[in-house]
Short mmCIF file of C-alpha atoms in Angstrom, two decimals:
data_model
loop_
_atom_site.label_atom_id
_atom_site.label_comp_id
_atom_site.label_asym_id
_atom_site.label_seq_id
_atom_site.Cartn_x
_atom_site.Cartn_y
_atom_site.Cartn_z
CA MET P 1 275.76 70.16 51.50
CA ALA P 2 272.50 69.72 52.32
CA LYS P 3 269.93 71.28 51.51
CA SER P 4 267.35 72.78 53.99
CA GLU P 5 265.06 71.04 52.49
CA ASN P 6 267.56 67.61 53.39
CA ILE P 7 267.26 68.71 56.73
CA ILE P 8 264.95 66.59 59.40
CA ARG P 9 264.84 68.96 62.64
CA ILE P 10 265.68 66.40 66.31
CA LEU P 11 263.12 67.72 68.64
CA LYS P 12 264.64 69.10 71.40
CA LEU P 13 263.80 66.30 74.10
CA PRO P 14 262.36 68.43 77.84
CA SER P 15 264.19 68.40 80.93
CA ASP P 16 262.47 66.29 82.43
CA ALA P 17 262.61 63.27 81.05
CA PHE P 18 265.74 62.35 82.40
CA ASN P 19 265.11 60.11 85.79
CA LYS P 20 267.76 57.68 86.76
CA HIS P 21 265.83 57.33 89.83
CA ARG P 22 262.93 55.90 87.60
CA PRO P 23 261.67 51.81 89.37
CA VAL P 24 264.00 49.08 87.51
CA SER P 25 262.37 47.63 84.03
CA ASP P 26 261.90 43.97 84.23
CA LEU P 27 264.53 44.23 81.35
CA LEU P 28 267.17 46.05 83.24
CA TRP P 29 266.17 43.32 86.36
CA THR P 30 267.20 40.26 83.51
CA GLN P 31 270.18 42.10 82.47
CA VAL P 32 271.55 42.36 86.27
CA GLU P 33 270.65 39.36 87.26
CA HIS P 34 272.83 37.88 84.11
CA LEU P 35 275.57 39.77 85.01
CA ALA P 36 275.76 38.55 88.80
CA ALA P 37 275.23 35.17 87.02
CA VAL P 38 278.20 35.26 84.97
CA VAL P 39 280.37 37.25 87.61
CA LYS P 40 279.37 34.64 90.27
CA GLY P 41 280.39 31.71 87.39
CA MET P 42 283.91 33.42 86.91
CA ILE P 43 284.52 34.04 90.48
CA ASP P 44 283.65 30.55 91.56
CA THR P 45 285.91 29.76 88.29
CA GLU P 46 288.60 31.44 89.61
CA ARG P 47 288.27 30.30 93.13
CA ARG P 48 288.71 26.32 92.10
CA ALA P 49 291.55 27.25 89.97
CA ILE P 50 294.02 28.12 93.12
CA THR P 51 296.21 25.45 94.17
CA THR P 52 299.52 27.73 95.85
CA GLU P 53 300.36 30.70 98.52
CA GLU P 54 300.81 32.91 95.32
CA GLN P 55 297.53 32.01 93.54
CA ALA P 56 296.07 32.85 96.46
CA SER P 57 297.03 35.68 97.31
CA ALA P 58 296.54 37.15 93.89
CA PHE P 59 292.90 35.52 94.45
CA ILE P 60 292.48 38.26 97.67
CA LYS P 61 293.89 40.92 96.38
CA LYS P 62 291.94 41.48 93.80
CA TYR P 63 288.94 41.20 95.65
CA THR P 64 290.43 43.11 98.48
CA ALA P 65 290.78 46.05 96.06
CA PHE P 66 287.48 45.34 94.51
CA LEU P 67 286.47 45.68 98.08
CA HIS P 68 288.90 48.08 99.52
CA GLN P 69 289.87 50.71 96.67
CA PRO P 70 292.35 52.89 98.96
CA ALA P 71 294.52 49.82 99.51
CA ALA P 72 294.50 49.35 95.93
CA GLY P 73 298.59 50.62 95.27
CA LYS P 74 299.65 51.34 98.18
CA LYS P 75 302.58 49.64 99.17
CA PRO P 76 302.75 46.94 101.21
CA ALA P 77 304.17 47.73 104.35
CA ALA P 78 308.07 46.49 105.71
CA SER P 79 307.37 42.75 107.30
CA PRO P 80 308.80 43.71 110.95
CA ASN P 81 311.14 40.59 110.15
CA GLY P 82 312.72 42.35 107.69
CA THR P 83 312.05 40.43 103.49
CA ARG P 84 313.93 37.81 103.16
CA LYS P 85 316.02 36.86 99.84
CA LYS P 86 314.69 34.45 97.67
CA THR P 87 317.15 30.94 98.02
CA ALA P 88 317.19 27.88 95.98
CA ARG P 89 316.37 25.55 98.65
CA SER P 90 316.83 21.39 98.97
CA SER P 91 313.36 19.46 99.11
CA GLY P 92 313.00 16.66 100.18
CA ASN P 93 311.64 15.92 96.89
CA GLY P 94 313.99 16.57 94.30
CA ALA P 95 316.43 19.41 94.09
CA GLY P 96 315.18 23.25 93.20
CA LYS P 97 311.58 21.81 93.46
CA LYS P 98 309.42 24.37 95.28
CA THR P 99 307.74 22.55 98.58
CA ALA P 100 304.91 23.91 100.43
CA ARG P 101 305.99 25.26 103.84
CA SER P 102 303.93 25.29 106.75
CA SER P 103 303.79 28.73 108.01
CA LYS P 104 303.53 29.58 111.95
CA ARG P 105 301.12 31.32 113.39
CA MET S 1 273.92 41.60 40.78
CA SER S 2 273.06 45.13 41.06
CA ILE S 3 275.42 48.04 41.49
CA GLY S 4 274.27 49.12 45.02
CA LEU S 5 275.13 45.25 45.88
CA ASP S 6 278.29 45.65 44.39
CA ASN S 7 279.67 48.29 46.27
CA LEU S 8 278.25 46.65 49.10
CA LYS S 9 281.12 46.63 51.92
CA HIS S 10 279.62 47.17 55.39
CA ILE S 11 275.43 46.35 57.08
CA VAL S 12 275.11 48.14 60.18
CA VAL S 13 271.48 46.83 62.08
CA LEU S 14 270.26 49.03 64.76
CA MET S 15 268.51 46.86 66.69
CA MET S 16 265.57 49.41 69.43
CA GLU S 17 263.35 48.13 71.62
CA ASN S 18 259.53 47.41 72.04
CA ARG S 19 257.11 49.19 69.22
CA SER S 20 254.84 48.43 67.36
CA PHE S 21 255.39 48.80 63.71
CA ASP S 22 251.00 50.44 64.19
CA HIS S 23 252.11 52.31 67.49
CA MET S 24 255.33 53.92 64.87
CA LEU S 25 254.55 53.88 61.29
CA GLY S 26 250.83 52.93 61.49
CA ALA S 27 249.70 56.80 60.66
CA LEU S 28 251.86 57.00 57.01
CA LYS S 29 249.02 55.42 55.26
CA MET S 30 247.25 58.15 55.77
CA VAL S 31 250.33 59.59 53.82
CA ASP S 32 251.14 56.53 51.60
CA PRO S 33 248.25 53.75 51.32
CA ARG S 34 250.91 51.39 50.48
CA ILE S 35 251.86 51.33 53.76
CA ASN S 36 250.35 48.98 55.58
CA GLY S 37 249.49 50.79 58.69
CA LEU S 38 246.37 52.39 60.86
CA SER S 39 242.38 53.59 58.56
CA GLY S 40 241.72 54.70 62.10
CA ASP S 41 238.71 52.00 62.47
CA GLU S 42 240.89 49.12 63.54
CA PHE S 43 240.04 48.49 67.11
CA ASN S 44 239.50 46.41 70.11
CA PRO S 45 237.33 45.49 73.11
CA ASP S 46 237.84 46.60 76.69
CA THR S 47 237.30 45.01 79.87
CA GLN S 48 233.95 46.63 79.17
CA ASN S 49 233.22 45.52 75.68
CA ALA S 50 233.20 48.76 74.56
CA SER S 51 235.08 48.69 71.24
CA ILE S 52 238.58 50.86 72.04
CA LYS S 53 239.76 52.09 69.04
CA VAL S 54 243.89 53.22 67.35
CA GLN S 55 243.83 57.04 68.60
CA PRO S 56 246.34 59.89 67.10
CA LEU S 57 247.27 60.03 71.03
CA ALA S 58 250.93 58.35 71.70
CA GLU S 59 253.19 60.43 74.00
CA TYR S 60 256.57 60.43 74.35
CA GLN S 61 256.56 59.09 78.32
CA GLY S 62 254.51 58.58 80.71
CA GLN S 63 251.52 56.85 79.00
CA LEU S 64 252.75 53.12 78.20
CA ASP S 65 253.06 53.05 82.92
CA PRO S 66 253.34 50.24 83.36
CA ASP S 67 255.44 48.48 81.08
CA PRO S 68 252.51 46.49 78.53
CA ASP S 69 253.65 42.91 79.33
CA HIS S 70 255.76 41.18 76.34
CA HIS S 71 256.16 37.74 77.72
CA PHE S 72 254.51 34.97 75.71
CA PRO S 73 251.42 33.88 78.06
CA GLY S 74 250.78 37.74 77.53
CA VAL S 75 250.88 38.40 74.11
CA ASN S 76 249.14 35.53 73.59
CA LEU S 77 246.14 36.61 74.97
CA GLN S 78 247.30 40.07 72.61
CA LEU S 79 246.89 38.16 70.13
CA TYR S 80 244.29 35.33 70.61
CA ASP S 81 241.53 37.50 73.16
CA GLY S 82 241.77 34.73 75.08
CA ALA S 83 239.80 32.90 72.90
CA GLY S 84 240.82 29.52 70.65
CA GLY S 85 244.94 29.50 70.22
CA PRO S 86 247.69 27.99 67.26
CA PRO S 87 246.61 26.95 64.24
CA ALA S 88 244.12 29.14 64.57
CA LYS S 89 244.46 32.65 62.74
CA PRO S 90 245.46 35.21 65.81
CA THR S 91 242.55 37.65 66.15
CA MET S 92 244.66 40.59 67.54
CA GLN S 93 241.53 41.55 69.81
CA GLY S 94 243.18 41.17 72.85
CA PHE S 95 245.61 44.34 73.38
CA VAL S 96 243.41 46.59 75.59
CA LYS S 97 242.11 43.26 77.64
CA SER S 98 245.65 42.41 78.77
CA TYR S 99 246.78 45.73 79.52
CA PHE S 100 244.11 46.27 81.95
CA GLN S 101 245.63 43.85 84.07
CA LYS S 102 248.95 45.69 84.63
CA ARG S 103 246.89 48.04 85.95
CA ARG S 104 243.43 47.23 86.32
CA ASP S 105 241.81 50.57 85.37
CA VAL S 106 239.40 50.81 82.56
CA ASN S 107 240.99 53.73 81.32
CA HIS S 108 244.12 54.46 81.04
CA SER S 109 244.08 49.98 79.84
CA HIS S 110 242.30 52.48 76.97
CA LYS S 111 246.07 53.68 75.58
CA ILE S 112 247.56 50.64 74.43
CA MET S 113 245.77 51.71 71.00
CA TYR S 114 247.99 55.40 70.52
CA TYR S 115 249.84 55.67 67.67
CA PHE S 116 252.03 58.63 67.09
CA PRO S 117 251.20 60.88 63.99
CA PRO S 118 254.52 61.30 62.31
CA GLU S 119 255.39 65.08 62.76
CA LYS S 120 256.36 63.26 66.09
CA ILE S 121 258.35 61.24 65.26
CA PRO S 122 259.87 63.26 62.50
CA ILE S 123 263.61 60.46 62.09
CA LEU S 124 262.17 57.55 62.08
CA THR S 125 259.07 58.16 59.64
CA GLY S 126 260.97 60.27 58.03
CA LEU S 127 263.99 57.09 56.62
CA ALA S 128 260.55 55.43 56.43
CA ARG S 129 259.71 57.51 53.63
CA SER S 130 262.91 57.95 52.21
CA TYR S 131 264.06 54.90 51.54
CA ALA S 132 262.56 51.16 52.17
CA VAL S 133 260.00 49.98 54.59
CA PHE S 134 258.46 47.29 55.10
CA ASN S 135 255.10 46.57 55.57
CA GLY S 136 255.70 42.31 57.26
CA TRP S 137 258.91 42.46 59.60
CA PHE S 138 257.55 40.17 62.46
CA SER S 139 259.48 39.80 65.74
CA SER S 140 260.34 36.26 65.57
CA ILE S 141 258.46 34.87 68.83
CA PRO S 142 255.36 36.39 70.01
CA GLY S 143 257.27 37.09 73.63
CA PRO S 144 260.20 39.02 75.10
CA THR S 145 263.13 40.63 73.92
CA LEU S 146 266.35 38.35 74.45
CA CYS S 147 264.62 36.02 72.69
CA ASN S 148 263.64 38.09 69.36
CA ARG S 149 267.29 39.44 70.21
CA ALA S 150 268.93 35.60 69.67
CA PHE S 151 267.31 35.61 66.10
CA ALA S 152 268.88 37.99 65.34
CA HIS S 153 272.44 37.14 66.62
CA TYR S 154 271.71 33.72 66.08
CA GLY S 155 269.27 32.45 63.64
CA THR S 156 266.94 30.71 66.63
CA SER S 157 266.84 31.03 70.20
CA PHE S 158 267.60 27.31 70.78
CA GLY S 159 263.97 27.29 72.10
CA GLU S 160 263.56 30.04 74.78
CA VAL S 161 260.55 31.94 74.26
CA GLY S 162 261.44 33.40 78.02
CA MET S 163 264.46 35.85 79.48
CA ASN S 164 266.29 33.20 81.25
CA LEU S 165 269.11 32.76 78.95
CA PHE S 166 272.15 30.41 79.53
CA TYR S 167 273.35 28.80 75.80
CA LEU S 168 275.04 25.45 76.53
CA ASN S 169 276.85 23.21 74.35
CA VAL S 170 274.82 25.40 70.90
CA PRO S 171 274.99 23.95 67.82
CA PHE S 172 274.59 27.40 66.23
CA LYS S 173 277.45 29.50 66.10
CA SER S 174 276.26 33.69 66.50
CA ILE S 175 277.14 34.93 63.36
CA TYR S 176 279.82 37.21 64.57
CA GLU S 177 281.43 33.64 64.92
CA ARG S 178 280.69 33.19 61.41
CA MET S 179 281.91 35.80 60.23
CA LEU S 180 285.19 35.90 61.92
CA ASN S 181 286.14 32.63 60.59
CA ALA S 182 285.66 33.32 57.59
CA GLY S 183 288.11 35.92 57.46
CA ARG S 184 284.89 38.62 57.56
CA THR S 185 285.22 41.41 60.65
CA ALA S 186 282.36 41.69 62.59
CA LYS S 187 281.67 43.66 66.35
CA LEU S 188 278.88 44.51 68.47
CA TYR S 189 279.22 48.42 69.33
CA TYR S 190 276.68 48.76 73.08
CA PHE S 191 276.19 52.19 74.09
CA ASP S 192 278.77 52.35 77.27
CA GLN S 193 279.56 49.78 80.88
CA GLN S 194 276.56 51.31 82.23
CA SER S 195 273.76 49.89 79.82
CA SER S 196 276.36 47.14 78.28
CA SER S 197 275.16 45.01 76.13
CA GLN S 198 272.67 42.40 75.98
CA GLU S 199 274.22 38.88 75.49
CA VAL S 200 275.83 39.01 78.74
CA VAL S 201 275.94 35.34 79.31
CA ASN S 202 276.94 34.50 76.21
CA LEU S 203 279.39 37.06 73.61
CA LEU S 204 279.95 39.22 76.05
CA LYS S 205 281.56 36.43 78.47
CA LYS S 206 282.65 34.32 75.77
CA GLN S 207 283.96 36.02 72.94
CA PRO S 208 284.58 39.95 74.84
CA GLN S 209 286.66 40.88 71.80
CA LEU S 210 284.23 41.18 69.67
CA PHE S 211 282.78 44.00 71.59
CA GLY S 212 283.10 48.16 70.95
CA LEU S 213 281.76 50.77 72.67
CA TYR S 214 279.86 53.27 70.54
CA GLU S 215 281.98 55.74 71.41
CA ASP S 216 284.40 53.14 69.32
CA PHE S 217 281.60 53.04 66.73
CA LEU S 218 281.18 56.46 65.88
CA ARG S 219 285.27 56.87 65.50
CA ASP S 220 284.84 53.72 63.54
CA CYS S 221 282.58 56.01 61.07
CA LYS S 222 284.57 58.88 61.07
CA LYS S 223 287.88 56.71 60.89
CA ASN S 224 286.73 53.79 58.01
CA ARG S 225 287.13 51.33 60.31
CA LEU S 226 284.10 49.74 60.14
CA PRO S 227 283.45 46.15 60.30
CA ASP S 228 281.72 44.25 57.33
CA TYR S 229 279.18 43.95 60.08
CA CYS S 230 278.04 45.75 63.12
CA PHE S 231 275.20 45.79 65.81
CA VAL S 232 274.27 48.66 67.59
CA GLU S 233 272.54 48.44 70.90
CA PRO S 234 271.21 51.63 72.26
CA ASN S 235 271.40 53.06 75.78
CA TYR S 236 268.94 50.91 78.00
CA SER S 237 269.40 53.19 81.27
CA ASP S 238 268.50 56.57 81.99
CA HIS S 239 272.22 56.77 84.08
CA GLU S 240 275.24 59.59 85.06
CA ASP S 241 278.43 59.00 83.27
CA ASP S 242 281.65 59.26 84.95
CA GLY S 243 282.13 62.72 85.25
CA GLY S 244 278.29 63.24 85.97
CA GLY S 245 276.70 64.03 82.70
CA GLU S 246 273.47 62.80 82.15
CA LEU S 247 272.42 59.91 79.92
CA ILE S 248 269.19 59.40 78.70
CA ALA S 249 268.39 55.56 77.50
CA SER S 250 267.21 55.92 73.65
CA ASP S 251 266.15 52.19 73.46
CA GLN S 252 262.23 53.73 73.40
CA HIS S 253 261.47 51.04 75.85
CA PRO S 254 258.21 52.35 77.90
CA ASP S 255 258.55 54.42 80.02
CA HIS S 256 262.43 55.78 77.79
CA HIS S 257 261.25 59.40 76.49
CA VAL S 258 261.04 58.81 72.97
CA LEU S 259 262.56 61.46 71.56
CA ALA S 260 265.68 60.49 72.53
CA GLY S 261 265.59 57.17 70.86
CA GLU S 262 264.99 59.64 67.79
CA ALA S 263 268.31 61.21 68.21
CA PHE S 264 269.53 58.30 68.32
CA ILE S 265 268.71 56.94 65.32
CA ALA S 266 269.36 60.08 64.08
CA SER S 267 273.21 60.22 65.50
CA VAL S 268 273.79 56.57 63.77
CA TYR S 269 272.23 57.99 60.45
CA ASN S 270 274.55 60.76 61.03
CA ALA S 271 277.72 58.48 61.35
CA ILE S 272 277.23 57.15 58.58
CA ARG S 273 275.88 59.66 56.01
CA LYS S 274 278.42 61.88 56.82
CA ASN S 275 281.39 59.96 55.65
CA PRO S 276 280.79 59.75 51.63
CA THR S 277 282.84 56.73 51.09
CA LEU S 278 280.55 54.98 54.14
CA TRP S 279 277.26 56.53 52.76
CA LYS S 280 277.69 54.75 49.04
CA SER S 281 278.58 51.32 50.78
CA THR S 282 276.64 51.10 53.90
CA LEU S 283 273.45 49.30 54.81
CA LEU S 284 271.45 50.38 57.40
CA LEU S 285 268.68 48.38 59.01
CA ILE S 286 266.34 49.37 62.33
CA ALA S 287 264.36 47.12 63.81
CA TYR S 288 262.77 46.66 66.61
CA ASP S 289 262.91 43.73 68.44
CA GLU S 290 259.71 42.99 69.04
CA HIS S 291 256.20 44.96 70.30
CA GLY S 292 256.18 46.08 73.48
CA GLY S 293 252.75 44.41 74.02
CA ILE S 294 251.38 47.24 71.94
CA TYR S 295 248.48 46.95 69.29
CA ASP S 296 249.06 46.14 65.98
CA HIS S 297 246.57 45.02 63.16
CA VAL S 298 248.33 42.48 61.41
CA PRO S 299 248.19 38.78 62.43
CA PRO S 300 251.54 37.02 62.67
CA PRO S 301 252.13 34.35 59.83
CA ALA S 302 253.33 30.81 60.09
CA CYS S 303 256.53 30.03 59.59
CA THR S 304 259.17 27.89 59.63
CA PRO S 305 260.08 25.77 62.62
CA ASP S 306 262.83 26.70 63.97
CA GLY S 307 263.78 22.59 65.20
CA PHE S 308 263.15 23.52 69.23
CA THR S 309 260.33 23.07 70.85
CA ALA S 310 259.07 25.22 74.01
CA SER S 311 257.25 23.36 76.91
CA ALA S 312 253.91 24.41 77.92
CA GLU S 313 255.44 25.08 81.47
CA ALA S 314 257.88 27.33 79.67
CA THR S 315 255.26 28.85 77.44
CA GLY S 316 253.25 29.22 80.13
CA THR S 317 250.64 28.96 78.36
CA GLY S 318 249.61 24.88 78.56
CA ALA S 319 251.31 24.53 75.08
CA PRO S 320 254.46 23.37 74.06
CA PHE S 321 255.78 26.07 71.11
CA ALA S 322 257.56 24.47 68.56
CA PHE S 323 258.16 28.61 66.99
CA ASP S 324 256.40 27.68 63.91
CA ARG S 325 254.50 31.02 64.57
CA LEU S 326 256.26 34.83 64.15
CA GLY S 327 255.47 37.53 66.93
CA VAL S 328 253.32 40.99 66.31
CA ARG S 329 254.82 43.24 63.68
CA VAL S 330 257.50 45.66 64.41
CA PRO S 331 259.01 48.83 62.69
CA ALA S 332 262.22 48.34 60.21
CA VAL S 333 262.76 50.00 58.24
CA ALA S 334 266.46 49.76 55.08
CA ILE S 335 268.38 52.85 54.32
CA SER S 336 271.34 53.25 52.22
CA PRO S 337 271.83 55.60 48.71
CA TRP S 338 270.95 52.58 46.73
CA ILE S 339 267.35 52.20 48.02
CA PRO S 340 264.87 54.23 45.81
CA ARG S 341 262.54 56.90 47.93
CA GLY S 342 259.72 55.62 49.37
CA THR S 343 260.13 52.01 48.69
CA VAL S 344 257.50 49.72 50.61
CA VAL S 345 258.28 46.10 50.63
CA ALA S 346 255.29 44.60 50.72
CA GLY S 347 254.23 42.52 53.48
CA PRO S 348 251.51 39.69 53.18
CA GLU S 349 248.76 42.03 53.07
CA ASP S 350 249.90 41.86 49.27
CA PRO S 351 248.91 37.90 48.64
CA VAL S 352 250.86 37.81 45.48
CA ASN S 353 254.51 39.77 46.14
CA GLY S 354 254.59 40.41 49.24
CA ARG S 355 257.14 38.53 51.73
CA VAL S 356 257.06 38.34 55.46
CA PHE S 357 260.31 39.25 57.46
CA GLU S 358 261.70 38.35 60.78
CA HIS S 359 264.88 38.33 62.96
CA ALA S 360 266.93 35.53 61.37
CA SER S 361 266.15 37.61 57.94
CA ILE S 362 269.36 39.03 59.82
CA PRO S 363 271.88 36.83 59.76
CA ASN S 364 270.67 35.32 56.85
CA THR S 365 270.97 38.63 55.17
CA VAL S 366 274.27 38.80 55.91
CA MET S 367 275.54 35.15 55.13
CA GLN S 368 274.58 36.18 51.65
CA ALA S 369 276.31 39.42 51.48
CA PHE S 370 279.20 38.00 52.34
CA GLN S 371 278.69 35.30 50.11
CA ILE S 372 279.78 32.60 53.85
CA GLN S 373 278.53 29.23 53.05
CA ASP S 374 278.21 27.33 56.25
CA ASP S 375 275.20 24.92 56.75
CA ASN S 376 275.15 24.41 60.25
CA ARG S 377 272.54 27.20 60.65
CA SER S 378 268.79 27.20 62.25
CA PRO S 379 266.11 25.90 59.55
CA ARG S 380 264.35 29.17 60.77
CA GLU S 381 267.51 31.53 59.41
CA LYS S 382 268.03 29.55 56.79
CA ALA S 383 264.76 30.10 55.51
CA ALA S 384 264.11 33.59 56.53
CA SER S 385 263.68 36.38 53.52
CA THR S 386 266.80 38.59 52.65
CA PHE S 387 266.48 42.27 51.36
CA LEU S 388 270.41 43.03 49.37
CA ASP S 389 267.07 42.66 46.75
CA LEU S 390 266.97 46.60 47.26
CA LEU S 391 269.61 47.76 46.45
CA SER S 392 269.61 49.10 42.40
CA ASP S 393 271.40 49.88 40.18
CA GLN S 394 271.14 53.60 41.35
CA MET S 395 272.47 55.79 43.53
CA ARG S 396 270.62 58.86 44.74
CA PRO S 397 272.59 61.97 45.26
CA ASP S 398 273.48 63.50 48.71
CA SER S 399 270.23 66.08 47.90
CA ASP S 400 267.65 63.78 48.09
CA CYS S 401 268.76 62.45 51.29
CA PRO S 402 267.76 63.69 54.62
CA VAL S 403 270.30 64.75 56.88
CA PHE S 404 268.94 65.19 60.98
CA LYS S 405 270.34 67.70 62.93
#
């Protein structure tokens, strides 16, 4: 157990020491800019890696959820055309290969 | 090898922000003359040529606003007072004039010379008197935070003297990577996600597994899970946590409240101190990254160049920089029960026994402590003084080691 002469008191902070409205310092601003640059780079890397609809939709979902939180986690509405079952499709490029299909818009 | 070194299993570094040695510890000279602090006669000329002496009038908050200049050109003015430059020895006479430029207020500029009496910062001064205080720990370059912190992580700043740090294809690995490659453990703990790490671009992005939060540090201390080497970052901003609670900045960067930093230092120390297993096997270093533009009286010495050069355009002074001289002196305290009470590590004031330390001393000391062989390091790091010799054969009893409450 610490003896009283070994105890050094931590001085108390005044209640008005906290100020989240203080103007941002150079240090913090640099941190913000570094993070922004890193995130932009990450998004660009993700974007450039997209080649399929699945990848595109995953990207779109991720950043839609970032922009619109209530959309995240909700089940998608039922399609008026019903949901197509996955079936093996023959393709002109070789049996069993998935091919990109254009969709009517 | 001393018994203390033989028992060493962990090194912890806490790096605070932007305060000079004289500002925080200079008053200790009056208590212990071996400490190369202030006599009270030190002065700087102001813009009206009045001699402005140092005074024990530093305040916790609201005084150093606006933030003093600590970028390379500003520090150059502080060191040389606009007259001359390297290789001449710095005069340390330009601090008041530098601070005047921030607000153009003559009276306000004098505050850069103020320092704390020890009783106002009992945690840091208590640690300095109880363990080992370095008279000669300097920031690694006469410039700002990020390049100085880089020396602690990499042993170099790869030629950077500013705050735009994007290291590409770096020739030297960070100390954390070297530890992991050698089968050791290492971590950087940052305070929380709102504060994050200063090592965002390089380490956090590329090796997120190296990181943890401060609550992880506390838990790891309690559960004896501390890595071999870790680096702790304070809270860099006043912000609310997810529950709306107030979390005050604890880095002591002006104009954050200095007592918040005292409490944080105490928290880190207590986390180690209160675990007997950890306490007897851990060396804690508390250091500040740079002087923040605040006065110190000791001219920074020359040092081993680290092989990089910053252009005249990058330095903003009209002259290139060869990383061959150090930045302004900062507070640094080494803590362990194996360090004799009242140890003062002589600095350049002692021409025979004095040693010079800087942030590259950190990775060099860690390499030495864990006996990691890797010659692929900056020349600066390889030449940097190490501090394992502070650990003696005698472990001090609990009754001789302070606790903060």
